[in-house]
PDB file of C-alpha atoms in Angstrom:
ATOM      1  CA  ASN A  18     -32.429  48.866   4.008  1.00 73.00           C
ATOM      2  CA  ALA A  19     -28.757  47.944   3.456  1.00 81.00           C
ATOM      3  CA  GLY A  20     -29.213  46.408  -0.018  1.00 94.00           C
ATOM      4  CA  VAL A  21     -26.437  43.911  -0.789  1.00 97.00           C
ATOM      5  CA  THR A  22     -23.694  43.462   1.798  1.00 97.00           C
ATOM      6  CA  GLN A  23     -20.453  41.483   1.570  1.00 98.00           C
ATOM      7  CA  THR A  24     -17.847  40.333   4.081  1.00 97.00           C
ATOM      8  CA  PRO A  25     -14.937  40.607   4.363  1.00 97.00           C
ATOM      9  CA  LYS A  26     -13.933  43.784   2.523  1.00 97.00           C
ATOM     10  CA  PHE A  27     -10.349  42.671   2.106  1.00 97.00           C
ATOM     11  CA  GLN A  28      -8.526  39.369   2.612  1.00 97.00           C
ATOM     12  CA  VAL A  29      -5.008  38.066   2.118  1.00 97.00           C
ATOM     13  CA  LEU A  30      -4.540  34.308   1.720  1.00 97.00           C
ATOM     14  CA  LYS A  31      -1.606  32.020   1.159  1.00 97.00           C
ATOM     15  CA  THR A  32      -1.721  29.535  -1.705  1.00 98.00           C
ATOM     16  CA  GLY A  33      -3.679  26.464  -0.640  1.00 97.00           C
ATOM     17  CA  GLN A  34      -5.682  28.155   2.098  1.00 97.00           C
ATOM     18  CA  SER A  35      -9.466  28.118   2.030  1.00 97.00           C
ATOM     19  CA  MET A  36     -11.992  30.807   2.755  1.00 97.00           C
ATOM     20  CA  THR A  37     -15.649  31.702   2.327  1.00 98.00           C
ATOM     21  CA  LEU A  38     -16.936  35.016   1.048  1.00 98.00           C
ATOM     22  CA  GLN A  39     -20.291  35.977   2.468  1.00 97.00           C
ATOM     23  CA  CYS A  40     -23.093  37.856   0.736  1.00 98.00           C
ATOM     24  CA  ALA A  41     -26.521  38.875   1.989  1.00 97.00           C
ATOM     25  CA  GLN A  42     -29.376  40.932   0.561  1.00 97.00           C
ATOM     26  CA  ASP A  43     -32.419  42.399   2.270  1.00 95.00           C
ATOM     27  CA  MET A  44     -34.487  43.201  -0.846  1.00 94.00           C
ATOM     28  CA  ASN A  45     -36.333  39.862  -0.919  1.00 93.00           C
ATOM     29  CA  HIS A  46     -34.716  39.063  -4.260  1.00 93.00           C
ATOM     30  CA  ASN A  47     -34.921  35.579  -5.733  1.00 92.00           C
ATOM     31  CA  SER A  48     -31.729  35.641  -7.811  1.00 93.00           C
ATOM     32  CA  MET A  49     -28.187  36.097  -6.592  1.00 95.00           C
ATOM     33  CA  TYR A  50     -24.854  36.132  -8.420  1.00 96.00           C
ATOM     34  CA  TRP A  51     -21.113  36.001  -7.833  1.00 98.00           C
ATOM     35  CA  TYR A  52     -18.725  37.809 -10.181  1.00 98.00           C
ATOM     36  CA  ARG A  53     -15.013  38.368 -10.285  1.00 98.00           C
ATOM     37  CA  GLN A  54     -13.487  41.528 -11.710  1.00 97.00           C
ATOM     38  CA  ASP A  55      -9.982  41.575 -13.106  1.00 94.00           C
ATOM     39  CA  PRO A  56      -8.229  44.524 -14.813  1.00 85.00           C
ATOM     40  CA  GLY A  57      -9.190  44.806 -18.465  1.00 79.00           C
ATOM     41  CA  MET A  58     -11.637  41.896 -18.303  1.00 80.00           C
ATOM     42  CA  GLY A  59     -14.829  43.376 -16.960  1.00 87.00           C
ATOM     43  CA  LEU A  60     -17.032  41.319 -14.663  1.00 95.00           C
ATOM     44  CA  ARG A  61     -17.229  37.598 -15.224  1.00 96.00           C
ATOM     45  CA  LEU A  62     -19.953  35.404 -13.761  1.00 96.00           C
ATOM     46  CA  ILE A  63     -18.698  32.639 -11.453  1.00 97.00           C
ATOM     47  CA  TYR A  64     -21.950  31.127 -10.173  1.00 97.00           C
ATOM     48  CA  TYR A  65     -25.526  32.200  -9.843  1.00 94.00           C
ATOM     49  CA  SER A  66     -28.653  31.109  -8.016  1.00 94.00           C
ATOM     50  CA  ALA A  67     -32.001  31.712  -9.674  1.00 90.00           C
ATOM     51  CA  SER A  68     -33.897  30.844  -6.499  1.00 88.00           C
ATOM     52  CA  GLU A  69     -33.418  29.431  -3.036  1.00 86.00           C
ATOM     53  CA  GLY A  70     -32.108  25.894  -3.309  1.00 87.00           C
ATOM     54  CA  THR A  71     -30.729  26.157  -6.844  1.00 91.00           C
ATOM     55  CA  THR A  72     -27.264  27.051  -8.129  1.00 95.00           C
ATOM     56  CA  ASP A  73     -25.691  26.998 -11.584  1.00 93.00           C
ATOM     57  CA  LYS A  74     -22.259  27.538 -13.065  1.00 95.00           C
ATOM     58  CA  GLY A  75     -21.369  30.717 -14.839  1.00 93.00           C
ATOM     59  CA  GLU A  76     -18.494  31.533 -17.155  1.00 92.00           C
ATOM     60  CA  VAL A  77     -15.584  30.857 -14.733  1.00 95.00           C
ATOM     61  CA  PRO A  78     -16.658  28.346 -12.023  1.00 97.00           C
ATOM     62  CA  ASN A  79     -13.454  26.301 -11.689  1.00 96.00           C
ATOM     63  CA  GLY A  80     -11.908  26.480  -8.213  1.00 96.00           C
ATOM     64  CA  TYR A  81     -15.079  27.777  -6.558  1.00 98.00           C
ATOM     65  CA  ASN A  82     -18.143  26.391  -4.812  1.00 97.00           C
ATOM     66  CA  VAL A  83     -21.295  28.168  -3.707  1.00 97.00           C
ATOM     67  CA  SER A  84     -24.094  27.704  -1.222  1.00 96.00           C
ATOM     68  CA  ARG A  85     -27.479  29.387  -1.288  1.00 95.00           C
ATOM     69  CA  LEU A  86     -28.048  29.150   2.432  1.00 86.00           C
ATOM     70  CA  ASN A  87     -31.497  30.727   2.325  1.00 94.00           C
ATOM     71  CA  LYS A  88     -33.224  33.418   0.296  1.00 94.00           C
ATOM     72  CA  ARG A  89     -31.057  36.181   1.789  1.00 96.00           C
ATOM     73  CA  GLU A  90     -27.593  34.619   1.737  1.00 97.00           C
ATOM     74  CA  PHE A  91     -25.314  33.311  -0.996  1.00 97.00           C
ATOM     75  CA  SER A  92     -21.741  32.321  -0.111  1.00 97.00           C
ATOM     76  CA  LEU A  93     -18.711  31.670  -2.312  1.00 98.00           C
ATOM     77  CA  ARG A  94     -16.024  29.243  -1.165  1.00 98.00           C
ATOM     78  CA  LEU A  95     -12.452  28.839  -2.326  1.00 97.00           C
ATOM     79  CA  GLU A  96     -11.309  25.396  -1.173  1.00 94.00           C
ATOM     80  CA  SER A  97      -7.640  25.766  -2.123  1.00 96.00           C
ATOM     81  CA  ALA A  98      -6.764  29.319  -3.108  1.00 97.00           C
ATOM     82  CA  ALA A  99      -4.405  29.976  -6.028  1.00 97.00           C
ATOM     83  CA  PRO A 100      -2.664  33.224  -7.086  1.00 97.00           C
ATOM     84  CA  SER A 101      -4.877  33.228 -10.207  1.00 96.00           C
ATOM     85  CA  GLN A 102      -7.847  33.821  -7.889  1.00 97.00           C
ATOM     86  CA  THR A 103      -6.488  37.198  -6.831  1.00 97.00           C
ATOM     87  CA  SER A 104      -9.322  39.497  -7.849  1.00 98.00           C
ATOM     88  CA  VAL A 105     -12.161  41.684  -6.663  1.00 97.00           C
ATOM     89  CA  TYR A 106     -15.307  39.649  -6.014  1.00 98.00           C
ATOM     90  CA  PHE A 107     -18.757  41.161  -6.328  1.00 98.00           C
ATOM     91  CA  CYS A 108     -22.039  39.689  -5.228  1.00 98.00           C
ATOM     92  CA  ALA A 109     -25.259  40.891  -6.858  1.00 97.00           C
ATOM     93  CA  SER A 110     -28.965  40.227  -6.592  1.00 95.00           C
ATOM     94  CA  SER A 111     -32.069  40.778  -8.696  1.00 93.00           C
ATOM     95  CA  GLU A 112     -35.781  40.154  -8.359  1.00 88.00           C
ATOM     96  CA  GLY A 113     -35.604  37.154 -10.644  1.00 75.00           C
ATOM     97  CA  SER A 114     -39.060  36.805 -12.139  1.00 65.00           C
ATOM     98  CA  GLY A 115     -38.310  33.382 -13.583  1.00 63.00           C
ATOM     99  CA  SER A 116     -39.829  34.542 -16.866  1.00 63.00           C
ATOM    100  CA  GLY A 117     -36.477  34.742 -18.611  1.00 61.00           C
ATOM    101  CA  ASN A 118     -36.550  38.535 -18.504  1.00 65.00           C
ATOM    102  CA  GLN A 119     -33.639  40.034 -16.619  1.00 73.00           C
ATOM    103  CA  GLU A 120     -34.355  42.515 -13.861  1.00 78.00           C
ATOM    104  CA  THR A 121     -31.885  45.079 -12.563  1.00 89.00           C
ATOM    105  CA  GLN A 122     -28.910  43.597 -10.742  1.00 93.00           C
ATOM    106  CA  TYR A 123     -27.774  45.399  -7.598  1.00 95.00           C
ATOM    107  CA  PHE A 124     -24.187  44.943  -6.536  1.00 97.00           C
ATOM    108  CA  GLY A 125     -22.521  44.657  -3.170  1.00 97.00           C
ATOM    109  CA  PRO A 126     -19.424  46.705  -2.244  1.00 97.00           C
ATOM    110  CA  GLY A 127     -16.995  43.947  -3.211  1.00 97.00           C
ATOM    111  CA  THR A 128     -14.304  41.847  -1.546  1.00 97.00           C
ATOM    112  CA  ARG A 129     -10.704  42.431  -2.539  1.00 97.00           C
ATOM    113  CA  LEU A 130      -8.805  39.122  -2.357  1.00 97.00           C
ATOM    114  CA  LEU A 131      -5.055  38.730  -2.620  1.00 97.00           C
ATOM    115  CA  VAL A 132      -3.595  35.226  -2.852  1.00 97.00           C
ATOM    116  CA  LEU A 133       0.150  35.021  -2.270  1.00 97.00           C
TER     117      LEU A 133
ATOM    118  CA  GLY B   7     -22.470  31.608 -24.951  1.00 82.00           C
ATOM    119  CA  GLU B   8     -23.002  35.332 -25.260  1.00 89.00           C
ATOM    120  CA  ASN B   9     -20.056  37.526 -26.217  1.00 93.00           C
ATOM    121  CA  VAL B  10     -20.073  41.292 -25.676  1.00 96.00           C
ATOM    122  CA  GLU B  11     -17.469  43.590 -27.189  1.00 97.00           C
ATOM    123  CA  GLN B  12     -17.079  47.180 -26.028  1.00 97.00           C
ATOM    124  CA  HIS B  13     -15.254  50.105 -27.638  1.00 97.00           C
ATOM    125  CA  PRO B  14     -13.309  52.215 -27.029  1.00 97.00           C
ATOM    126  CA  SER B  15     -11.391  51.004 -24.000  1.00 96.00           C
ATOM    127  CA  THR B  16     -10.449  54.585 -23.088  1.00 97.00           C
ATOM    128  CA  LEU B  17     -12.102  57.862 -24.020  1.00 98.00           C
ATOM    129  CA  SER B  18     -11.179  61.434 -23.156  1.00 98.00           C
ATOM    130  CA  VAL B  19     -13.537  64.318 -23.897  1.00 98.00           C
ATOM    131  CA  GLN B  20     -13.620  67.999 -23.071  1.00 98.00           C
ATOM    132  CA  GLU B  21     -16.076  69.030 -20.418  1.00 98.00           C
ATOM    133  CA  GLY B  22     -19.348  69.953 -22.074  1.00 97.00           C
ATOM    134  CA  ASP B  23     -18.780  67.728 -25.107  1.00 98.00           C
ATOM    135  CA  SER B  24     -20.577  64.452 -25.794  1.00 98.00           C
ATOM    136  CA  ALA B  25     -19.261  60.931 -25.241  1.00 98.00           C
ATOM    137  CA  VAL B  26     -20.351  57.789 -27.085  1.00 98.00           C
ATOM    138  CA  ILE B  27     -19.526  54.210 -26.093  1.00 98.00           C
ATOM    139  CA  LYS B  28     -20.454  51.300 -28.345  1.00 98.00           C
ATOM    140  CA  CYS B  29     -21.110  47.609 -27.691  1.00 98.00           C
ATOM    141  CA  THR B  30     -21.916  44.624 -29.864  1.00 98.00           C
ATOM    142  CA  TYR B  31     -23.386  41.299 -28.772  1.00 97.00           C
ATOM    143  CA  SER B  32     -23.534  37.874 -30.379  1.00 96.00           C
ATOM    144  CA  ASP B  33     -26.650  36.101 -29.085  1.00 94.00           C
ATOM    145  CA  SER B  34     -29.852  37.196 -30.818  1.00 92.00           C
ATOM    146  CA  ALA B  35     -31.812  35.880 -27.804  1.00 91.00           C
ATOM    147  CA  SER B  36     -30.411  38.668 -25.591  1.00 92.00           C
ATOM    148  CA  ASN B  37     -33.293  40.826 -24.444  1.00 91.00           C
ATOM    149  CA  TYR B  38     -31.961  43.234 -21.825  1.00 93.00           C
ATOM    150  CA  PHE B  39     -29.058  45.672 -22.093  1.00 96.00           C
ATOM    151  CA  PRO B  40     -27.954  47.612 -19.002  1.00 96.00           C
ATOM    152  CA  TRP B  41     -25.158  50.125 -18.610  1.00 98.00           C
ATOM    153  CA  TYR B  42     -23.230  50.369 -15.352  1.00 97.00           C
ATOM    154  CA  LYS B  43     -20.958  53.116 -14.060  1.00 98.00           C
ATOM    155  CA  GLN B  44     -18.116  52.209 -11.719  1.00 97.00           C
ATOM    156  CA  GLU B  45     -16.058  54.783  -9.865  1.00 96.00           C
ATOM    157  CA  LEU B  46     -12.639  53.867  -8.546  1.00 93.00           C
ATOM    158  CA  GLY B  47     -12.880  51.390  -5.679  1.00 92.00           C
ATOM    159  CA  LYS B  48     -16.688  51.356  -5.762  1.00 95.00           C
ATOM    160  CA  ARG B  49     -19.355  48.926  -6.861  1.00 96.00           C
ATOM    161  CA  PRO B  50     -20.931  49.027 -10.344  1.00 96.00           C
ATOM    162  CA  GLN B  51     -24.149  51.046 -10.369  1.00 96.00           C
ATOM    163  CA  LEU B  52     -26.864  50.947 -13.006  1.00 96.00           C
ATOM    164  CA  ILE B  53     -27.254  54.206 -14.905  1.00 97.00           C
ATOM    165  CA  ILE B  54     -29.652  53.211 -17.670  1.00 97.00           C
ATOM    166  CA  ASP B  55     -31.021  50.078 -19.315  1.00 95.00           C
ATOM    167  CA  ILE B  56     -33.049  49.128 -22.371  1.00 94.00           C
ATOM    168  CA  ARG B  57     -35.096  46.098 -23.345  1.00 91.00           C
ATOM    169  CA  SER B  58     -35.171  44.490 -26.766  1.00 87.00           C
ATOM    170  CA  ASN B  59     -38.638  45.812 -27.614  1.00 87.00           C
ATOM    171  CA  VAL B  60     -37.419  49.440 -27.399  1.00 85.00           C
ATOM    172  CA  GLY B  61     -35.067  51.240 -29.792  1.00 91.00           C
ATOM    173  CA  GLU B  62     -34.061  54.205 -27.655  1.00 95.00           C
ATOM    174  CA  LYS B  63     -34.309  55.396 -24.078  1.00 94.00           C
ATOM    175  CA  LYS B  64     -33.280  58.693 -22.534  1.00 96.00           C
ATOM    176  CA  ASP B  65     -32.764  59.878 -18.966  1.00 94.00           C
ATOM    177  CA  GLN B  66     -31.661  63.512 -18.713  1.00 96.00           C
ATOM    178  CA  ARG B  67     -28.114  63.678 -20.186  1.00 97.00           C
ATOM    179  CA  ILE B  68     -27.860  59.932 -20.769  1.00 98.00           C
ATOM    180  CA  ALA B  69     -29.376  57.971 -23.656  1.00 98.00           C
ATOM    181  CA  VAL B  70     -29.068  54.437 -24.952  1.00 98.00           C
ATOM    182  CA  THR B  71     -29.868  53.206 -28.447  1.00 97.00           C
ATOM    183  CA  LEU B  72     -30.366  49.611 -29.560  1.00 96.00           C
ATOM    184  CA  ASN B  73     -30.143  48.146 -33.058  1.00 95.00           C
ATOM    185  CA  LYS B  74     -31.307  44.534 -32.807  1.00 94.00           C
ATOM    186  CA  THR B  75     -30.699  43.797 -36.472  1.00 94.00           C
ATOM    187  CA  ALA B  76     -27.047  44.791 -36.228  1.00 95.00           C
ATOM    188  CA  LYS B  77     -26.772  43.522 -32.628  1.00 96.00           C
ATOM    189  CA  HIS B  78     -25.267  46.683 -31.264  1.00 96.00           C
ATOM    190  CA  PHE B  79     -26.184  49.245 -28.641  1.00 97.00           C
ATOM    191  CA  SER B  80     -24.627  52.523 -27.597  1.00 98.00           C
ATOM    192  CA  LEU B  81     -24.442  54.854 -24.625  1.00 98.00           C
ATOM    193  CA  HIS B  82     -24.577  58.593 -25.257  1.00 98.00           C
ATOM    194  CA  ILE B  83     -23.674  61.144 -22.598  1.00 98.00           C
ATOM    195  CA  THR B  84     -24.280  64.782 -23.482  1.00 97.00           C
ATOM    196  CA  GLU B  85     -22.949  67.938 -21.796  1.00 98.00           C
ATOM    197  CA  THR B  86     -20.329  65.919 -19.956  1.00 98.00           C
ATOM    198  CA  GLN B  87     -19.288  66.971 -16.467  1.00 97.00           C
ATOM    199  CA  PRO B  88     -16.239  66.085 -14.321  1.00 96.00           C
ATOM    200  CA  GLU B  89     -18.370  63.703 -12.234  1.00 97.00           C
ATOM    201  CA  ASP B  90     -18.976  61.623 -15.371  1.00 98.00           C
ATOM    202  CA  SER B  91     -15.359  60.424 -15.168  1.00 98.00           C
ATOM    203  CA  ALA B  92     -15.535  56.685 -14.390  1.00 97.00           C
ATOM    204  CA  VAL B  93     -15.420  53.259 -16.007  1.00 97.00           C
ATOM    205  CA  TYR B  94     -18.572  52.325 -17.909  1.00 98.00           C
ATOM    206  CA  PHE B  95     -19.645  48.741 -18.615  1.00 97.00           C
ATOM    207  CA  CYS B  96     -22.247  47.521 -21.044  1.00 98.00           C
ATOM    208  CA  ALA B  97     -23.908  44.138 -20.632  1.00 97.00           C
ATOM    209  CA  ALA B  98     -26.332  41.842 -22.419  1.00 95.00           C
ATOM    210  CA  SER B  99     -28.715  39.393 -20.786  1.00 91.00           C
ATOM    211  CA  VAL B 100     -29.842  35.960 -21.921  1.00 84.00           C
ATOM    212  CA  TYR B 101     -32.093  33.933 -19.589  1.00 79.00           C
ATOM    213  CA  GLU B 102     -31.416  36.229 -16.634  1.00 79.00           C
ATOM    214  CA  LYS B 103     -27.620  36.016 -16.875  1.00 87.00           C
ATOM    215  CA  LEU B 104     -25.559  39.086 -17.699  1.00 92.00           C
ATOM    216  CA  THR B 105     -22.445  39.064 -19.877  1.00 94.00           C
ATOM    217  CA  PHE B 106     -20.375  42.232 -19.493  1.00 96.00           C
ATOM    218  CA  GLY B 107     -18.157  44.125 -21.875  1.00 96.00           C
ATOM    219  CA  THR B 108     -14.594  44.872 -20.833  1.00 96.00           C
ATOM    220  CA  GLY B 109     -15.292  48.488 -19.903  1.00 96.00           C
ATOM    221  CA  THR B 110     -14.526  52.012 -21.106  1.00 97.00           C
ATOM    222  CA  ARG B 111     -12.526  54.396 -18.958  1.00 97.00           C
ATOM    223  CA  LEU B 112     -14.058  57.842 -19.575  1.00 98.00           C
ATOM    224  CA  THR B 113     -12.053  60.895 -18.566  1.00 98.00           C
ATOM    225  CA  ILE B 114     -13.598  64.350 -18.672  1.00 98.00           C
ATOM    226  CA  ILE B 115     -11.027  67.068 -19.266  1.00 96.00           C
ATOM    227  CA  PRO B 116     -11.906  70.346 -17.477  1.00 93.00           C
TER     228      PRO B 116
END
């Protein structure tokens, strides 16, 4: 049981390049999330998916797109990377009861992205 | 949207003393309040959480209190140990979305 996994662990991009960050969970969770973490700013929600086939914007969605490929996988895409997107990106998942009550979120190990 | 403020941003305590971190939230609909611990270069990990129908919860040396009227909640760590040194984040949840505080860097002085 690996929990939440992310690839790659580290990536360097040039401004304007594109890339996709991958996330997968093996806990049969319904909800999945993408966060970015910047120094002094905590974790900020980029996008989330309450269930397979649905996605919604979070606090900082500009410059990103997501795909909930199936129940296990939730990818984050940067179409044209900018230096402001240099950050550590965390994926998370939770059971997601759909009742409005939050369940524990479990985080992946993170992807460190540097945009030059 | 929800806004979570966390204080202090840094905290140093002598080993064996207690540490208290405080958070306030803005949305009265928030109903779940977790605390995460993050060690350098690692992922955030849940250490304790509390729901809005409970005023206090304790797990060994860690406790969390919630005051819904004042919209604030606190993390208490007693008998601190060197392994407690980390960054701690509070969060508040509305409709299954978490909003995080900006973190507290806790340093335990041997």
